[in-house]
Coordinates of C-alpha atoms in Angstrom, one line a residue:
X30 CA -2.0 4.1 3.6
X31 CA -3.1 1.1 1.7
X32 CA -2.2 -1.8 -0.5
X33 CA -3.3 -3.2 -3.6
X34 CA -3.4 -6.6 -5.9
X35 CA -4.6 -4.6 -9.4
X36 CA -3.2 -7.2 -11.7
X37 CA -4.7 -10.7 -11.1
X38 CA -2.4 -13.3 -12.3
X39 CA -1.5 -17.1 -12.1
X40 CA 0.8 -16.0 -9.1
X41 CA -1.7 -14.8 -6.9
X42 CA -5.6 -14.2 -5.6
X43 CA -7.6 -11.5 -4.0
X44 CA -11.3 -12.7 -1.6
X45 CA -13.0 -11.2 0.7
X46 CA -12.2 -12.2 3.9
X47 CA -12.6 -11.0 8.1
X48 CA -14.9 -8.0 7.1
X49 CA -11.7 -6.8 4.9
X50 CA -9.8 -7.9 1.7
X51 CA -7.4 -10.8 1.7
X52 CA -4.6 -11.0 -0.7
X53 CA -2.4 -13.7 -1.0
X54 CA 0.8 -13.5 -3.5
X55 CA 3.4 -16.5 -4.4
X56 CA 6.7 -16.7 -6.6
X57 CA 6.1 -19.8 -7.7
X58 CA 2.2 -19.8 -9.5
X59 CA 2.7 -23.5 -9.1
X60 CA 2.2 -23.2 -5.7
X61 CA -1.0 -20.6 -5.1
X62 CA -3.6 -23.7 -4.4
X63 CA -1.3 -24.9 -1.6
X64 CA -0.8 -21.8 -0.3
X65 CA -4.6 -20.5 -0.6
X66 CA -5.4 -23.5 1.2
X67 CA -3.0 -22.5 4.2
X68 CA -4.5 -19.1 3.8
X69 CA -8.0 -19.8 4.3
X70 CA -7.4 -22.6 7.2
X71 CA -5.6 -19.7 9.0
X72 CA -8.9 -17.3 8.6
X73 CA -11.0 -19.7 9.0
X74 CA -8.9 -20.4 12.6
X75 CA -8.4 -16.4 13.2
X76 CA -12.4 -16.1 13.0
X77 CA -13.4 -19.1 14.8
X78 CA -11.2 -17.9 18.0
X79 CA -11.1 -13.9 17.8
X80 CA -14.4 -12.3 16.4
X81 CA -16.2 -9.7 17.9
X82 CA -19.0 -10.5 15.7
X83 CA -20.0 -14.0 15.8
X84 CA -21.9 -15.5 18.8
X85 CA -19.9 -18.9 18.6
X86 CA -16.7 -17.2 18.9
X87 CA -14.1 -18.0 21.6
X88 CA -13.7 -14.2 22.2
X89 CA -17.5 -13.9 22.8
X90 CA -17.5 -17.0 25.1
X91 CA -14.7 -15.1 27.0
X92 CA -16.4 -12.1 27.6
X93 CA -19.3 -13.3 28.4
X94 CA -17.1 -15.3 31.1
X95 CA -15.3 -12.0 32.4
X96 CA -14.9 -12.2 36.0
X97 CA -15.0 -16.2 35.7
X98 CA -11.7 -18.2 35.3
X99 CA -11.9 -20.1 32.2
X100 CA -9.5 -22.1 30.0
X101 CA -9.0 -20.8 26.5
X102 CA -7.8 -22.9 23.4
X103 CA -3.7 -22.9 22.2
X104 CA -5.2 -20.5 19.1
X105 CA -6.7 -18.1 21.7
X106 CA -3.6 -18.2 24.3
X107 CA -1.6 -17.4 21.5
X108 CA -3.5 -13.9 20.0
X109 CA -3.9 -13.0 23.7
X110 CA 0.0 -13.3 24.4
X111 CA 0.1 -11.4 20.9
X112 CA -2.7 -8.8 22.3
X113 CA -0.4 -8.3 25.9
X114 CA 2.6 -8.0 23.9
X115 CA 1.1 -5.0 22.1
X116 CA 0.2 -3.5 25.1
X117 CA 3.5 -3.6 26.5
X118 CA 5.6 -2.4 24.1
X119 CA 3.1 0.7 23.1
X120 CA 2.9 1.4 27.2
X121 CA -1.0 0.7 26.8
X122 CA -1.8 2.4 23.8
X123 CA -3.0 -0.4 22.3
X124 CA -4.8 -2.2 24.7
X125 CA -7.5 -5.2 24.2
X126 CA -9.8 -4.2 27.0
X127 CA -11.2 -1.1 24.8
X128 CA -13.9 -3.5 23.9
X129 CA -16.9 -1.9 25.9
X130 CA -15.8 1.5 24.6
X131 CA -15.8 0.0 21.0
X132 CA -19.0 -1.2 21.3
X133 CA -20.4 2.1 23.3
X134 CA -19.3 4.3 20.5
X135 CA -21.9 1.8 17.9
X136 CA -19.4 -0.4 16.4
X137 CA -20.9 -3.3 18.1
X138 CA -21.3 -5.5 14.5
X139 CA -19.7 -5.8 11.1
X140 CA -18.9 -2.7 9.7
X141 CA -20.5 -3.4 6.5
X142 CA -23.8 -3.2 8.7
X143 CA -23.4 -0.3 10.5
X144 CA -25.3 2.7 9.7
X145 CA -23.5 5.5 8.7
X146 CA -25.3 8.1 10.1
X147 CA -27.2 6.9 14.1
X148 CA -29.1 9.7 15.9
X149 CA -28.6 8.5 19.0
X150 CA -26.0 10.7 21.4
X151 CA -22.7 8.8 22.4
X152 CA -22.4 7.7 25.4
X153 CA -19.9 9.1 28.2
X154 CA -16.6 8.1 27.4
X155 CA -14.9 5.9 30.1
X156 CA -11.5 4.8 30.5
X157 CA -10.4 1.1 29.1
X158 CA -10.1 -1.5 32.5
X159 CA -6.6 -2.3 31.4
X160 CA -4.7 -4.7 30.1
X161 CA -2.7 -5.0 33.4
X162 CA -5.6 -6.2 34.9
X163 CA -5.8 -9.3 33.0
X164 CA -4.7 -12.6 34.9
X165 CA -3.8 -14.8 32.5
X166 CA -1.4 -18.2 32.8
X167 CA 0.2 -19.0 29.3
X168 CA 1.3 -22.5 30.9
X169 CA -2.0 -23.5 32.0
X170 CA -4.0 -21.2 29.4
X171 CA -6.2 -20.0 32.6
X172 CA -7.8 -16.9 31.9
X173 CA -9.5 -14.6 34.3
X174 CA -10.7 -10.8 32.9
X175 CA -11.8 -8.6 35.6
X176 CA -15.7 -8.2 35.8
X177 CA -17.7 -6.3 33.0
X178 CA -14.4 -6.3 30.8
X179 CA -14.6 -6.9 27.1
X180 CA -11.7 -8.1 25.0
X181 CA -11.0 -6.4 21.6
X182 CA -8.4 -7.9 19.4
X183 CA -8.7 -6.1 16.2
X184 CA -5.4 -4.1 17.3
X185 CA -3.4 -8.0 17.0
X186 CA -5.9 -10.6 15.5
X187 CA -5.8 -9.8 11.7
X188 CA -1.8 -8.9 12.0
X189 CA -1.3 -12.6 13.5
X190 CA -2.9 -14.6 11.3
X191 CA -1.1 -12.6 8.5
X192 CA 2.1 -14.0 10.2
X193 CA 0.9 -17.2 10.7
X194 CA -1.0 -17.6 7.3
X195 CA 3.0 -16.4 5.0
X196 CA 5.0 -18.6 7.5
X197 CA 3.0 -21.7 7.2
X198 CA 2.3 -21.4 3.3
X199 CA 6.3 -20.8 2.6
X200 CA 7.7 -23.6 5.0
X201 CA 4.6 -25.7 3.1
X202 CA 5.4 -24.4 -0.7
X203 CA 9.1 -23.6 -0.5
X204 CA 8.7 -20.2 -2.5
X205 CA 8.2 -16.2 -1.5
X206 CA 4.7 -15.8 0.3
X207 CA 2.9 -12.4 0.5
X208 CA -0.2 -12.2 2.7
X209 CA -2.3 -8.8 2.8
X210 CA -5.5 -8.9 5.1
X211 CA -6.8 -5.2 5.4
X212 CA -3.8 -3.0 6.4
X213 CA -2.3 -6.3 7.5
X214 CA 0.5 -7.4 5.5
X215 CA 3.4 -9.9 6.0
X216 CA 5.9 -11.8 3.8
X217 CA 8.2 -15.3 4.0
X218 CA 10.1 -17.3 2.3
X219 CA 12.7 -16.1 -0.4
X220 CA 11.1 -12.2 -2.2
X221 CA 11.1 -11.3 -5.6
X222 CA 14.8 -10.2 -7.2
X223 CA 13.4 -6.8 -6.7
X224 CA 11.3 -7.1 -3.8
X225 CA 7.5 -7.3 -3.5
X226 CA 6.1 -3.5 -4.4
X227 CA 3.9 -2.3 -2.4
X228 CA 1.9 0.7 -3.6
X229 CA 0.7 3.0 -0.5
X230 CA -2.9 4.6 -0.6
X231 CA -5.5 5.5 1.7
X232 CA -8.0 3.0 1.2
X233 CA -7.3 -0.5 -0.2
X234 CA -10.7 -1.0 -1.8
X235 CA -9.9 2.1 -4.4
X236 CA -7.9 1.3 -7.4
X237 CA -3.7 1.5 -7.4
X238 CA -3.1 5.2 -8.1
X239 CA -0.5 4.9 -11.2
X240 CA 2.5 6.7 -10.3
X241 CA 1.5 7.0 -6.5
X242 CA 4.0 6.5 -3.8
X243 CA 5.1 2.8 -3.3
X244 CA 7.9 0.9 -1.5
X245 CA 9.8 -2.6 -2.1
X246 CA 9.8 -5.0 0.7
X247 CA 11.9 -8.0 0.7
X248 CA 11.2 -9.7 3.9
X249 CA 9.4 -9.0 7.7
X250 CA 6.1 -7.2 7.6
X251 CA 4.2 -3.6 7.0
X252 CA 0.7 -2.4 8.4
X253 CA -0.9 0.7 8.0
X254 CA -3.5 2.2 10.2
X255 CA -5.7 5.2 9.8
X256 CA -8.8 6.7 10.5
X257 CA -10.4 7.6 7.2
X258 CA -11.7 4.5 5.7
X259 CA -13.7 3.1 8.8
X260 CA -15.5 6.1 9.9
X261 CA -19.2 7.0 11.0
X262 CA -21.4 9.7 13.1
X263 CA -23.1 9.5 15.8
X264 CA -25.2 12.1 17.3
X265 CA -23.6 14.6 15.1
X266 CA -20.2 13.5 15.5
X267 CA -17.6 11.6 13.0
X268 CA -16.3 8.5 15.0
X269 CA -13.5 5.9 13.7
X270 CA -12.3 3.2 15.3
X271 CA -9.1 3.6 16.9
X272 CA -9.9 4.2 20.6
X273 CA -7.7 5.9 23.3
X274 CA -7.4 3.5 26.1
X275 CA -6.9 6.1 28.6
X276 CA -10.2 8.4 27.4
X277 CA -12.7 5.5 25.6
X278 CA -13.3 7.5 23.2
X279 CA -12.0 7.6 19.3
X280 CA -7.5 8.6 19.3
X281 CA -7.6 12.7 18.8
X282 CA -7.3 13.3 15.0
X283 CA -3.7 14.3 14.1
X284 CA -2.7 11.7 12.0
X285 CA -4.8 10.3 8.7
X286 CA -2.8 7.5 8.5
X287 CA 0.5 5.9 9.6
X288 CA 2.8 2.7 7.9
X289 CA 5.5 0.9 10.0
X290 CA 7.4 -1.6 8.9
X291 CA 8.8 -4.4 11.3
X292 CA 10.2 -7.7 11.7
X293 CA 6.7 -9.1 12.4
X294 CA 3.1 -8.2 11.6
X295 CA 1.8 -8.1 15.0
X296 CA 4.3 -5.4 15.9
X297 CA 4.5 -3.1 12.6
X298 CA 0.6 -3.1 13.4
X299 CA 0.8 -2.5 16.9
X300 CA 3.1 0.2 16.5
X301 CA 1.1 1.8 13.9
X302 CA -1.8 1.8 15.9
X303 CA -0.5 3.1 19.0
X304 CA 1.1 6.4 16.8
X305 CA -2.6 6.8 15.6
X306 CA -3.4 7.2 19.6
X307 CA -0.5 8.7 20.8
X308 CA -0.8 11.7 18.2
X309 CA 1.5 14.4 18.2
X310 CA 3.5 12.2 20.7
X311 CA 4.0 10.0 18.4
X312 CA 7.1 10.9 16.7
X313 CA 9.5 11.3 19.9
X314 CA 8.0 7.5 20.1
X315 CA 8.6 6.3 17.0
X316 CA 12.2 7.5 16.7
X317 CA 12.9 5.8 19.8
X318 CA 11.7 2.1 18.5
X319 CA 14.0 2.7 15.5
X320 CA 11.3 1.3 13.5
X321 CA 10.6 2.9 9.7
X322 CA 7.6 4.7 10.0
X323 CA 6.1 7.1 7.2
X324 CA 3.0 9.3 8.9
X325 CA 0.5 11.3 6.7
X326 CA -1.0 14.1 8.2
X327 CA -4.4 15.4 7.8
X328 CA -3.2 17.8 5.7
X329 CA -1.8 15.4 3.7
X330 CA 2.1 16.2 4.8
X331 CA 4.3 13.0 5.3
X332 CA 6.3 12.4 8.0
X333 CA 9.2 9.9 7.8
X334 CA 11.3 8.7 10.7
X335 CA 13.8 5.3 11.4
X336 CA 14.6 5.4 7.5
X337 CA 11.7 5.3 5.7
X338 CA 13.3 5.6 2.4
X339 CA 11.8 8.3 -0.1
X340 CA 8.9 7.5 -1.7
X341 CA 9.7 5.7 -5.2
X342 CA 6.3 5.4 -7.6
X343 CA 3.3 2.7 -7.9
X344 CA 4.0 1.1 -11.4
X345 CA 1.3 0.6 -13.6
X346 CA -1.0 -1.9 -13.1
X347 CA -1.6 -3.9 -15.9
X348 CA 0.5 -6.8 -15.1
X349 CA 2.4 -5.8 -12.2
X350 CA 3.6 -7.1 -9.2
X351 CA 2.3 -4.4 -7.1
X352 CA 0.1 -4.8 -3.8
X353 CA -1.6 -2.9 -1.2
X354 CA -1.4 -4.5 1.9
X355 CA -4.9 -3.5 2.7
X356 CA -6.7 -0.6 3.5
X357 CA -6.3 1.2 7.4
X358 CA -7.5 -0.8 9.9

């Protein structure tokens, strides 16, 4: 599933942003600067500390440091904790110390710059080091991962700053605050009478389907991840990037995508991740977090457990108040 912002309007903006689309929606048009400001201070931050992708990253300073103890910035403590979270509550599904097998299946750089189809043969799959194994002191922000370990925080990073990014700008503006980065989406402050609308597709880049299915959400957060939209081969196979902790390799395909909605970002996302893993585990899991969750399977079936309501229909675009929270992760 996705989300969109088809109707550009005085009450909110849509910019590139973290390799993904950001989308940031207000109730009061007044104030979008103040809250676009908080926005891109928050991505700015998020980038700065967590990308896989710049040199001058704190993430790559840390794992170029694994097997070192080194002391990481309040920003970074906090998307680890976020990260460890995660991995508890999905019992290591999501796990941040995928990022050797990330980066051994040829998403080592911006996705935009990956080719889509690379000759060379994939690499034995080996098992994630594992998050346990991570010493970590949230007093003293002392970090230690064990030797030849890489950090990944795509599960966490993006989610986070979408909860930091609609807290800050509603306790700084006063009014309803939407925040969408790629499947990513989280709201604060007081909604809409009738809730934000979120239209749900497959890929967030794609136009709003008109009378597509679409849900009202009036507070917390929803993420959606999937395995469609950030796809490539590789020695003549098709690889996403969702990857099993236990195997290293891409989550067996039984799932195309899967939306969860909970109090926070970093959980709805960490939740929706780890179904994406788990597979045809996943709805004995989900029913026991309670969570809404609506799962679309390859075949295009739909799946709802913990309440997902029906599916209702995307409104028009022209001057609606719909959103995609952002393509799958």
């Amino acid at each position: 599933m996705s989300t969109h912002t088809p109707a550009l309007s005085p009450s909110q903006v849509v910019f590139p942003a973290l390799g993904t689309t950001a989308a940031l929606l207000v109730t009061d048009p007044a104030a979008l600067p103040a809250a676009e400001a908080v926005l891109r201070a928050e991505l700015a931050a998020v980038d700065r500390a967590c990308s896989r992708f710049r040199p001058d990253s704190e993430l790559t300073r840390v794992n170029v440091s694994a097997g070192v103890t080194t002391k990481v910035s309040a920003y970074f403590a906090e998307a680890l904790q976020a990260a460890l979270r995660a991995a508890r509550l999905t019992g290591g599904a999501v796990d941040p110390t995928v990022g050797s097998a990330v980066i051994a299946l040829g998403y080592d750089r911006t996705f935009t710059s990956l080719s889509p189809e690379d000759a060379r043969p994939v690499p034995v799959a080996r098992p994630a080091p594992g998050w346990r194994r991570i010493a970590f002191d949230p007093r003293t922000r002392r970090l230690c991962l064990p030797p030849g370990t890489r950090l990944d925080l795509g599960a966490t990073a993006k989610a986070l700053a979408a909860d930091r990014a609609a807290r800050q700008a509603a306790a700084v503006t006063g009014c309803g605050v939407l925040v969408s980065l790629g499947g990513d989406l989280a709201t604060a402050g007081p909604a809409p009478e009738d809730g934000w609308r979120i239209a749900l597709a497959d890929d967030h880049a794609q136009p709003v389907p008109e009378g597509g299915p679409a849900v009202a959400v009036t507070s917390g957060a929803l993420a959606t991840s999937g395995i469609r939209v950030r796809t490539w081969r590789r020695g003549g196979r098709v690889l996403h990037h969702i990857v099993d902790p236990i195997t290293g390799d891409p989550a067996a395909p039984v799932w195309r995508t899967v939306t969860v909605a909970a109090a926070t970002c970093v959980d709805a996302n960490a939740v929706s991740t780890a179904s994406i893993v788990l597979g045809d585990r996943a709805l004995d899991w989900l029913r026991a977090t309670a969570l809404p969750a609506r799962l679309t399977g390859l075949d295009g079936t739909v799946v709802r457990v913990g309440g997902w309501p029906p599916d209702a229909h995307a409104p028009a675009p022209a001057g609606s108040r719909s959103t995609t929270p952002g393509g799958p992760r």
